[in-house]
CSV table of C-alpha atoms in Angstrom, one decimal:
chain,number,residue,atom,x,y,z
A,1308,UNK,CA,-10.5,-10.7,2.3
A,1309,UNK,CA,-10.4,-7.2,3.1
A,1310,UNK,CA,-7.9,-4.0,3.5
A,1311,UNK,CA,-6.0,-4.1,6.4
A,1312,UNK,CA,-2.6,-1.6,7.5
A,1313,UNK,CA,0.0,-3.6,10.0
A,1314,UNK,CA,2.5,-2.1,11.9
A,1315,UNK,CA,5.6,-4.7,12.3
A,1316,UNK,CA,8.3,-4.3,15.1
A,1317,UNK,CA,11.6,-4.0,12.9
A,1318,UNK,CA,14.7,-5.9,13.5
A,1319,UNK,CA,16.4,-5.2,10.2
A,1320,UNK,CA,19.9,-4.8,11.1
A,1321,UNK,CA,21.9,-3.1,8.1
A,1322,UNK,CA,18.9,-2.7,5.7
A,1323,UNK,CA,16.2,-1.1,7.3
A,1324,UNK,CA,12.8,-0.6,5.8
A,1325,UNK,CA,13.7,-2.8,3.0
A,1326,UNK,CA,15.1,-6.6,5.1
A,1327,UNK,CA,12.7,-8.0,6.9
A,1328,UNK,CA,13.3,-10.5,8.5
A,1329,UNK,CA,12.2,-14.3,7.7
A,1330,UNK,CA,9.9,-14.8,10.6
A,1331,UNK,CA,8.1,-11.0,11.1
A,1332,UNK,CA,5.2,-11.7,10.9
A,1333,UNK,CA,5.4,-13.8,14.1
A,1334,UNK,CA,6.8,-11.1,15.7
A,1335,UNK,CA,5.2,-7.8,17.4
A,1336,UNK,CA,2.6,-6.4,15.2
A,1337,UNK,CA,-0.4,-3.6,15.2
A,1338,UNK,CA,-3.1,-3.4,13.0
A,1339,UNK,CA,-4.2,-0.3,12.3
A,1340,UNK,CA,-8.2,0.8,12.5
A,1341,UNK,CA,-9.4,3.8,11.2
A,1342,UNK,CA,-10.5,6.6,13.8
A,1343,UNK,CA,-12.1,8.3,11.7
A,1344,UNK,CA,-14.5,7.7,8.0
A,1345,UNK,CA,-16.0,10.9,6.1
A,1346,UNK,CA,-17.8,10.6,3.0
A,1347,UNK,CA,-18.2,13.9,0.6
A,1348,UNK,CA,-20.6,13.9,-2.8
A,1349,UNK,CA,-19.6,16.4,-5.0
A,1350,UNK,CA,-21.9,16.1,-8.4
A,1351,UNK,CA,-20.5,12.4,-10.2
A,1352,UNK,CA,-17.8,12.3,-7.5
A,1353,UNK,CA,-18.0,10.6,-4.1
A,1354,UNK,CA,-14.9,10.3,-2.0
A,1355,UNK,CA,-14.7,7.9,1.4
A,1356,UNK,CA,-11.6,9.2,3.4
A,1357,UNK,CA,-10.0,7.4,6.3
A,1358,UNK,CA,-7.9,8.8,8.4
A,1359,UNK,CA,-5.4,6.8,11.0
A,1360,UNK,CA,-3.2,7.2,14.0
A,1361,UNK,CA,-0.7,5.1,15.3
A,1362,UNK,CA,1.6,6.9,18.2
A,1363,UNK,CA,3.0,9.8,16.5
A,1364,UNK,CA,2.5,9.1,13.6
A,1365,UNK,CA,-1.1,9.8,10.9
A,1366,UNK,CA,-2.2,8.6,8.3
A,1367,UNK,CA,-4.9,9.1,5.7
A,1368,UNK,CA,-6.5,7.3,2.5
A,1369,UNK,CA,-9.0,9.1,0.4
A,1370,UNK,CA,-11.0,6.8,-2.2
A,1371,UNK,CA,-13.3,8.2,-5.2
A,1372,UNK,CA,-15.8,6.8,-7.4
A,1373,UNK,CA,-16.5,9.4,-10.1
A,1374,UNK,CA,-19.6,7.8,-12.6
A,1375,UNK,CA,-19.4,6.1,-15.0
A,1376,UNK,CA,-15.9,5.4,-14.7
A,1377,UNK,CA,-14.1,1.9,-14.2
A,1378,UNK,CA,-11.6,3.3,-11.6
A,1379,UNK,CA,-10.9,3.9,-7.9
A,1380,UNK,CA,-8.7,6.7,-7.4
A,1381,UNK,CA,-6.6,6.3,-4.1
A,1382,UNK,CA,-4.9,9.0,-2.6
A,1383,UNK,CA,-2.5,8.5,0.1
A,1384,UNK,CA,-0.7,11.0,2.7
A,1385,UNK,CA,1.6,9.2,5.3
A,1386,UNK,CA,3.4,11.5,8.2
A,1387,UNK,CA,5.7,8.6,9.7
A,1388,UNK,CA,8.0,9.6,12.8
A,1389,UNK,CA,8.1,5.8,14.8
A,1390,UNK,CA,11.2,4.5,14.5
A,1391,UNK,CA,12.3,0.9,13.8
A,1392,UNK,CA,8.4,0.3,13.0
A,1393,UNK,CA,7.2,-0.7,9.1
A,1394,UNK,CA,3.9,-0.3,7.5
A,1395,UNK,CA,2.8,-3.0,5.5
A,1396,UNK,CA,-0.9,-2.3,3.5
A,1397,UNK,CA,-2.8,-4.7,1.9
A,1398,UNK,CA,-5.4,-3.7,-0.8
A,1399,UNK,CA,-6.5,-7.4,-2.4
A,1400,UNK,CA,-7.9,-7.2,-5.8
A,1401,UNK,CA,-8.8,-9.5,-7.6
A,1402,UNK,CA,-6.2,-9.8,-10.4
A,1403,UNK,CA,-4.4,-13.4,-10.8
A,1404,UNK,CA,-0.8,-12.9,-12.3
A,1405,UNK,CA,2.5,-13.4,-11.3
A,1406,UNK,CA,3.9,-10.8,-12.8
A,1407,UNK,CA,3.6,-6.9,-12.3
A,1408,UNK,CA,5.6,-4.3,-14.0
A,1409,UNK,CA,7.7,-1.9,-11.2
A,1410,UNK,CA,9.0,1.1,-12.4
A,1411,UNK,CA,12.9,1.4,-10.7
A,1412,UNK,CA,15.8,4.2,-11.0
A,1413,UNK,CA,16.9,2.5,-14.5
A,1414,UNK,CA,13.8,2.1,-16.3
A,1415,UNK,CA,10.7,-0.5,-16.0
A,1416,UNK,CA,11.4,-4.2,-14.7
A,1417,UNK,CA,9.1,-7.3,-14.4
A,1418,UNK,CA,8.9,-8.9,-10.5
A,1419,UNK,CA,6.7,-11.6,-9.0
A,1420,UNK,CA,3.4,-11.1,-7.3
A,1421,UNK,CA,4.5,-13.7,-4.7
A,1422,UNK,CA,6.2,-13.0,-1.3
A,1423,UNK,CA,8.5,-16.0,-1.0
A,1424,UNK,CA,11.5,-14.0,0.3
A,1425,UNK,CA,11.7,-11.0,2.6
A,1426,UNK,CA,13.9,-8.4,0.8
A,1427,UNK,CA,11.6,-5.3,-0.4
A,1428,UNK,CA,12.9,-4.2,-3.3
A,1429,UNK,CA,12.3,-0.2,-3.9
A,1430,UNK,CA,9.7,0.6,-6.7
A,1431,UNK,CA,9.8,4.2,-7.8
A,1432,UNK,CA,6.6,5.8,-8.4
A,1433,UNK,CA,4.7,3.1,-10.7
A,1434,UNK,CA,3.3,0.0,-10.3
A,1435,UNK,CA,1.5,-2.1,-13.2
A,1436,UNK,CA,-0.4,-5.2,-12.9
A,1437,UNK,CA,-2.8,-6.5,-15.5
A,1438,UNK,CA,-5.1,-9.9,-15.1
A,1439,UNK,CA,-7.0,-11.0,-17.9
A,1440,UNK,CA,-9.8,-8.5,-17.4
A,1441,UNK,CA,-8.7,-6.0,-14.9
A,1442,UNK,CA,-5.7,-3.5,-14.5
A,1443,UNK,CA,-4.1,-2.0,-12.0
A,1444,UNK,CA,-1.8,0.6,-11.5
A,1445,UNK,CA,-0.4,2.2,-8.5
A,1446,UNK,CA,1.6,5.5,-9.1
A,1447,UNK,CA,2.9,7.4,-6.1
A,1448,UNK,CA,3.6,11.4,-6.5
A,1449,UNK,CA,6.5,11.8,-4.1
């Protein structure tokens, strides 16, 4: 399994970017390959950056290693002008839960892993998902 970014045709009718519907993913769809791959090592630091184009729009994902440490540190920037188009990006880890933790407008609430139904639901800037020995935590500076 590895890291992959999908454009999706959107059809969402009243709740765009958050109803998809039922069947997209058997609609119109573009994945994403990266046109471009740096890597900088900077004394315990090594960051991979990525960098992405899709019509208008650009995209880039900056990954570091520092040593010693048990963490990846992702940095995202995303500069999105298509219209009626979604992103959808999928980093697999290998946590098994059915939980995670999603921080919203009122405070901290638990949602499944799964993706039986369509509906997004909006997840502030925090994300917390722990397996039995790894933990993961997504937290988006807006």
């Amino acid at each position: 399994m590895h890291s992959e970014i999908r454009a999706y045709h959107e059809d969402a009718g009243f709740f765009a970017a958050w109803d998809f519907a039922s069947n997209y993913r058997d609609g119109e769809s573009y994945v994403l390959l990266a046109e471009k791959m740096t890597t900088v090592i900077s004394g315990p630091k090594t960051t991979m950056t990525l960098i992405y184009h899709y019509k208008s729009s650009y995209l880039r994902f900056a990954f570091t290693l520092t040593q010693d440490s048990p963490r990846v540190d992702v940095q995202t920037f995303i500069d999105w002008h298509e219209p009626n188009v979604s992103l959808k990006v999928k980093f697999p880890v290998s946590v098994q839960t059915s939980l995670a933790q999603c921080q919203i407008q009122f405070g901290v609430i638990d949602r499944p892993t799964h993706s039986d139904d369509s509906f997004a639901l909006p997840k502030m800037k925090y994300q917390h998902i722990t397996g039995s020995t790894f933990l993961i935590k997504k937290l988006a500076l807006l």
